[in-house]
PDB file of C-alpha atoms in Angstrom:
ATOM      1  CA  UNK A   8       1.772 -26.997  -5.792  1.00 58.00           C
ATOM      2  CA  UNK A   9       5.437 -26.434  -6.992  1.00 60.00           C
ATOM      3  CA  UNK A  10       4.220 -25.208 -10.308  1.00 61.00           C
ATOM      4  CA  UNK A  11       1.784 -22.849  -8.670  1.00 64.00           C
ATOM      5  CA  UNK A  12       4.523 -21.529  -6.342  1.00 64.00           C
ATOM      6  CA  UNK A  13       6.932 -21.000  -9.179  1.00 61.00           C
ATOM      7  CA  UNK A  14       4.225 -19.323 -11.392  1.00 62.00           C
ATOM      8  CA  UNK A  15       1.734 -17.833  -8.969  1.00 58.00           C
ATOM      9  CA  UNK A  16       0.098 -15.629 -11.557  1.00 61.00           C
ATOM     10  CA  UNK A  17      -0.725 -16.376 -15.239  1.00 63.00           C
ATOM     11  CA  UNK A  18       1.394 -13.368 -16.323  1.00 63.00           C
ATOM     12  CA  UNK A  19       4.444 -15.246 -14.888  1.00 60.00           C
ATOM     13  CA  UNK A  20       4.033 -17.781 -17.682  1.00 57.00           C
ATOM     14  CA  UNK A  21       4.035 -15.323 -20.511  1.00 61.00           C
ATOM     15  CA  UNK A  22       7.239 -15.207 -22.620  1.00 59.00           C
ATOM     16  CA  UNK A  23       8.668 -18.423 -21.195  1.00 59.00           C
ATOM     17  CA  UNK A  24      10.972 -20.271 -23.473  1.00 58.00           C
ATOM     18  CA  UNK A  25      12.996 -23.461 -23.203  1.00 60.00           C
ATOM     19  CA  UNK A  26      15.864 -22.692 -20.786  1.00 60.00           C
ATOM     20  CA  UNK A  27      19.344 -22.943 -22.379  1.00 59.00           C
ATOM     21  CA  UNK A  28      20.219 -25.769 -19.980  1.00 57.00           C
ATOM     22  CA  UNK A  29      18.262 -28.192 -22.172  1.00 62.00           C
ATOM     23  CA  UNK A  30      19.819 -27.229 -25.557  1.00 61.00           C
ATOM     24  CA  UNK A  31      16.555 -27.465 -27.399  1.00 63.00           C
ATOM     25  CA  UNK A  32      14.795 -24.689 -29.249  1.00 62.00           C
ATOM     26  CA  UNK A  33      10.994 -24.153 -29.447  1.00 60.00           C
ATOM     27  CA  UNK A  34      11.164 -25.128 -33.082  1.00 65.00           C
ATOM     28  CA  UNK A  35      12.904 -28.499 -32.243  1.00 67.00           C
ATOM     29  CA  UNK A  36      10.121 -29.330 -29.787  1.00 63.00           C
ATOM     30  CA  UNK A  37       7.420 -28.259 -32.284  1.00 62.00           C
ATOM     31  CA  UNK A  38       9.058 -30.448 -34.907  1.00 66.00           C
ATOM     32  CA  UNK A  39       9.095 -33.362 -32.464  1.00 62.00           C
ATOM     33  CA  UNK A  40       5.421 -32.792 -31.701  1.00 59.00           C
ATOM     34  CA  UNK A  41       4.436 -32.619 -35.403  1.00 60.00           C
ATOM     35  CA  UNK A  42       6.735 -35.525 -36.490  1.00 61.00           C
ATOM     36  CA  UNK A  43       5.292 -37.748 -33.777  1.00 57.00           C
ATOM     37  CA  UNK A  44       1.709 -36.581 -34.264  1.00 54.00           C
ATOM     38  CA  UNK A  45       1.327 -35.276 -30.754  1.00 54.00           C
ATOM     39  CA  UNK A  46      -1.034 -32.378 -30.236  1.00 53.00           C
ATOM     40  CA  UNK A  47       0.493 -28.890 -30.302  1.00 55.00           C
ATOM     41  CA  UNK A  48      -1.642 -27.929 -27.336  1.00 57.00           C
ATOM     42  CA  UNK A  49       0.924 -29.708 -25.220  1.00 56.00           C
ATOM     43  CA  UNK A  50       2.950 -26.464 -25.480  1.00 59.00           C
ATOM     44  CA  UNK A  51       0.135 -24.739 -23.698  1.00 54.00           C
ATOM     45  CA  UNK A  52      -0.179 -27.507 -21.189  1.00 60.00           C
ATOM     46  CA  UNK A  53       3.089 -26.647 -19.608  1.00 79.00           C
ATOM     47  CA  UNK A  54       6.346 -27.846 -21.277  1.00 83.00           C
ATOM     48  CA  UNK A  55       8.068 -24.465 -20.436  1.00 81.00           C
ATOM     49  CA  UNK A  56       6.636 -24.396 -16.883  1.00 84.00           C
ATOM     50  CA  UNK A  57       7.834 -27.853 -16.091  1.00 88.00           C
ATOM     51  CA  UNK A  58      11.320 -27.167 -17.559  1.00 86.00           C
ATOM     52  CA  UNK A  59      11.715 -24.023 -15.501  1.00 85.00           C
ATOM     53  CA  UNK A  60      10.537 -25.906 -12.396  1.00 87.00           C
ATOM     54  CA  UNK A  61      13.109 -28.618 -13.132  1.00 88.00           C
ATOM     55  CA  UNK A  62      15.798 -25.986 -12.987  1.00 86.00           C
ATOM     56  CA  UNK A  63      14.590 -23.909 -10.085  1.00 85.00           C
ATOM     57  CA  UNK A  64      13.103 -26.631  -7.863  1.00 87.00           C
ATOM     58  CA  UNK A  65      14.898 -29.850  -8.723  1.00 88.00           C
ATOM     59  CA  UNK A  66      18.342 -28.390  -9.524  1.00 86.00           C
ATOM     60  CA  UNK A  67      18.657 -29.980 -12.856  1.00 86.00           C
ATOM     61  CA  UNK A  68      21.564 -28.145 -14.554  1.00 81.00           C
ATOM     62  CA  UNK A  69      21.636 -29.833 -17.953  1.00 83.00           C
ATOM     63  CA  UNK A  70      19.478 -32.418 -19.593  1.00 84.00           C
ATOM     64  CA  UNK A  71      19.054 -32.397 -23.351  1.00 82.00           C
ATOM     65  CA  UNK A  72      16.514 -35.208 -23.176  1.00 82.00           C
ATOM     66  CA  UNK A  73      14.108 -33.500 -20.798  1.00 85.00           C
ATOM     67  CA  UNK A  74      12.176 -31.313 -23.240  1.00 83.00           C
ATOM     68  CA  UNK A  75      11.214 -34.285 -25.318  1.00 80.00           C
ATOM     69  CA  UNK A  76      10.558 -36.469 -22.262  1.00 84.00           C
ATOM     70  CA  UNK A  77       8.357 -33.718 -20.801  1.00 86.00           C
ATOM     71  CA  UNK A  78       6.406 -33.491 -24.035  1.00 80.00           C
ATOM     72  CA  UNK A  79       5.786 -37.232 -24.114  1.00 79.00           C
ATOM     73  CA  UNK A  80       4.622 -37.177 -20.476  1.00 85.00           C
ATOM     74  CA  UNK A  81       2.278 -34.236 -21.037  1.00 83.00           C
ATOM     75  CA  UNK A  82       0.689 -36.193 -23.941  1.00 76.00           C
ATOM     76  CA  UNK A  83      -0.432 -38.806 -21.438  1.00 79.00           C
ATOM     77  CA  UNK A  84      -0.851 -37.042 -18.069  1.00 85.00           C
ATOM     78  CA  UNK A  85      -1.593 -33.710 -16.448  1.00 84.00           C
ATOM     79  CA  UNK A  86       1.189 -31.169 -15.639  1.00 86.00           C
ATOM     80  CA  UNK A  87       1.364 -32.147 -11.935  1.00 87.00           C
ATOM     81  CA  UNK A  88       1.797 -35.779 -12.724  1.00 90.00           C
ATOM     82  CA  UNK A  89       4.440 -35.037 -15.355  1.00 90.00           C
ATOM     83  CA  UNK A  90       6.359 -32.902 -12.960  1.00 91.00           C
ATOM     84  CA  UNK A  91       6.084 -35.510 -10.191  1.00 91.00           C
ATOM     85  CA  UNK A  92       7.363 -38.219 -12.556  1.00 91.00           C
ATOM     86  CA  UNK A  93      10.348 -36.075 -13.615  1.00 91.00           C
ATOM     87  CA  UNK A  94      11.019 -35.290  -9.901  1.00 90.00           C
ATOM     88  CA  UNK A  95      11.076 -38.982  -9.004  1.00 90.00           C
ATOM     89  CA  UNK A  96      13.178 -39.897 -12.062  1.00 89.00           C
ATOM     90  CA  UNK A  97      15.721 -37.255 -11.190  1.00 87.00           C
ATOM     91  CA  UNK A  98      15.863 -38.074  -7.445  1.00 85.00           C
ATOM     92  CA  UNK A  99      16.665 -41.806  -7.841  1.00 77.00           C
ATOM     93  CA  UNK A 100      19.885 -43.653  -8.008  1.00 63.00           C
ATOM     94  CA  UNK A 101      18.726 -45.435 -11.138  1.00 64.00           C
ATOM     95  CA  UNK A 102      19.751 -42.427 -13.378  1.00 70.00           C
ATOM     96  CA  UNK A 103      16.991 -42.353 -15.908  1.00 81.00           C
ATOM     97  CA  UNK A 104      18.717 -39.412 -17.533  1.00 82.00           C
ATOM     98  CA  UNK A 105      21.771 -37.362 -16.733  1.00 82.00           C
ATOM     99  CA  UNK A 106      21.019 -34.080 -14.800  1.00 81.00           C
ATOM    100  CA  UNK A 107      24.288 -32.271 -15.305  1.00 82.00           C
ATOM    101  CA  UNK A 108      26.805 -31.739 -18.127  1.00 83.00           C
ATOM    102  CA  UNK A 109      29.423 -33.859 -16.234  1.00 86.00           C
ATOM    103  CA  UNK A 110      26.881 -36.754 -15.910  1.00 85.00           C
ATOM    104  CA  UNK A 111      26.047 -36.460 -19.663  1.00 85.00           C
ATOM    105  CA  UNK A 112      29.643 -36.793 -20.679  1.00 86.00           C
ATOM    106  CA  UNK A 113      30.118 -39.574 -18.136  1.00 87.00           C
ATOM    107  CA  UNK A 114      27.391 -41.493 -20.027  1.00 85.00           C
ATOM    108  CA  UNK A 115      29.183 -40.826 -23.266  1.00 88.00           C
ATOM    109  CA  UNK A 116      32.604 -41.990 -21.893  1.00 90.00           C
ATOM    110  CA  UNK A 117      31.082 -45.082 -20.221  1.00 90.00           C
ATOM    111  CA  UNK A 118      29.399 -46.071 -23.563  1.00 90.00           C
ATOM    112  CA  UNK A 119      32.735 -45.558 -25.361  1.00 92.00           C
ATOM    113  CA  UNK A 120      34.613 -47.674 -22.852  1.00 94.00           C
ATOM    114  CA  UNK A 121      32.077 -50.532 -22.889  1.00 93.00           C
ATOM    115  CA  UNK A 122      31.927 -50.499 -26.652  1.00 93.00           C
ATOM    116  CA  UNK A 123      35.727 -50.692 -26.882  1.00 94.00           C
ATOM    117  CA  UNK A 124      35.882 -53.624 -24.431  1.00 95.00           C
ATOM    118  CA  UNK A 125      32.759 -55.553 -25.493  1.00 94.00           C
ATOM    119  CA  UNK A 126      32.308 -54.788 -29.236  1.00 94.00           C
ATOM    120  CA  UNK A 127      35.699 -54.290 -30.760  1.00 93.00           C
ATOM    121  CA  UNK A 128      34.583 -54.277 -34.403  1.00 94.00           C
ATOM    122  CA  UNK A 129      31.831 -51.693 -33.678  1.00 93.00           C
ATOM    123  CA  UNK A 130      34.310 -49.673 -31.719  1.00 93.00           C
ATOM    124  CA  UNK A 131      36.737 -49.634 -34.661  1.00 94.00           C
ATOM    125  CA  UNK A 132      34.081 -48.504 -37.114  1.00 93.00           C
ATOM    126  CA  UNK A 133      32.829 -45.816 -34.683  1.00 91.00           C
ATOM    127  CA  UNK A 134      36.362 -44.551 -34.083  1.00 92.00           C
ATOM    128  CA  UNK A 135      37.054 -44.344 -37.795  1.00 93.00           C
ATOM    129  CA  UNK A 136      34.222 -41.842 -38.266  1.00 91.00           C
ATOM    130  CA  UNK A 137      34.789 -40.033 -34.961  1.00 89.00           C
ATOM    131  CA  UNK A 138      31.596 -41.216 -33.367  1.00 89.00           C
ATOM    132  CA  UNK A 139      33.206 -42.811 -30.331  1.00 90.00           C
ATOM    133  CA  UNK A 140      34.690 -39.533 -29.102  1.00 89.00           C
ATOM    134  CA  UNK A 141      32.894 -37.384 -26.425  1.00 83.00           C
ATOM    135  CA  UNK A 142      31.984 -34.845 -29.078  1.00 84.00           C
ATOM    136  CA  UNK A 143      30.863 -37.582 -31.456  1.00 88.00           C
ATOM    137  CA  UNK A 144      28.699 -39.293 -28.805  1.00 87.00           C
ATOM    138  CA  UNK A 145      27.218 -36.073 -27.477  1.00 83.00           C
ATOM    139  CA  UNK A 146      24.537 -35.569 -30.170  1.00 80.00           C
ATOM    140  CA  UNK A 147      23.634 -39.325 -30.009  1.00 80.00           C
ATOM    141  CA  UNK A 148      22.889 -39.181 -26.293  1.00 79.00           C
ATOM    142  CA  UNK A 149      21.045 -35.988 -26.653  1.00 77.00           C
ATOM    143  CA  UNK A 150      18.289 -37.337 -28.822  1.00 71.00           C
ATOM    144  CA  UNK A 151      18.899 -40.957 -29.576  1.00 65.00           C
ATOM    145  CA  UNK A 152      16.652 -42.612 -27.087  1.00 60.00           C
ATOM    146  CA  UNK A 153      13.710 -40.288 -27.822  1.00 61.00           C
ATOM    147  CA  UNK A 154      13.205 -42.079 -31.183  1.00 61.00           C
ATOM    148  CA  UNK A 155      12.673 -45.453 -29.435  1.00 59.00           C
ATOM    149  CA  UNK A 156      10.300 -44.312 -26.663  1.00 56.00           C
ATOM    150  CA  UNK A 157       6.807 -45.637 -27.100  1.00 53.00           C
ATOM    151  CA  UNK A 158       4.054 -43.033 -27.430  1.00 49.00           C
TER     152      UNK A 158
END
């Protein structure tokens, strides 16, 4: 229903691209699909529609993981179920993924703090190459977990 309200006519879907809030390009998503042997028809199944609905209906401001998560969901379920799953994941206190830039960097800072307190040797090595700074952790938390998700 939400997707139909947001895109009442087929022409509303023409020219959609990945919104800048997700910091992914269509080429990155196509590469992800190809690399993981997911069918490219997933693009037509609604990645763009769901991402736009996430912004306009769910209020997700920023979520670099969402394009890949959406793609994975669409490889296993219809659009309405994928959207509902994302809606439930974003509306829970469990925080499956950050939904704003501030939350994203909170995740990075929390990881850095916990690493420094619990894994001193790892923290020293990561600090030596700049990977424990917010800018060093940012790219890791954008895509890192996608590579370990089961398909």
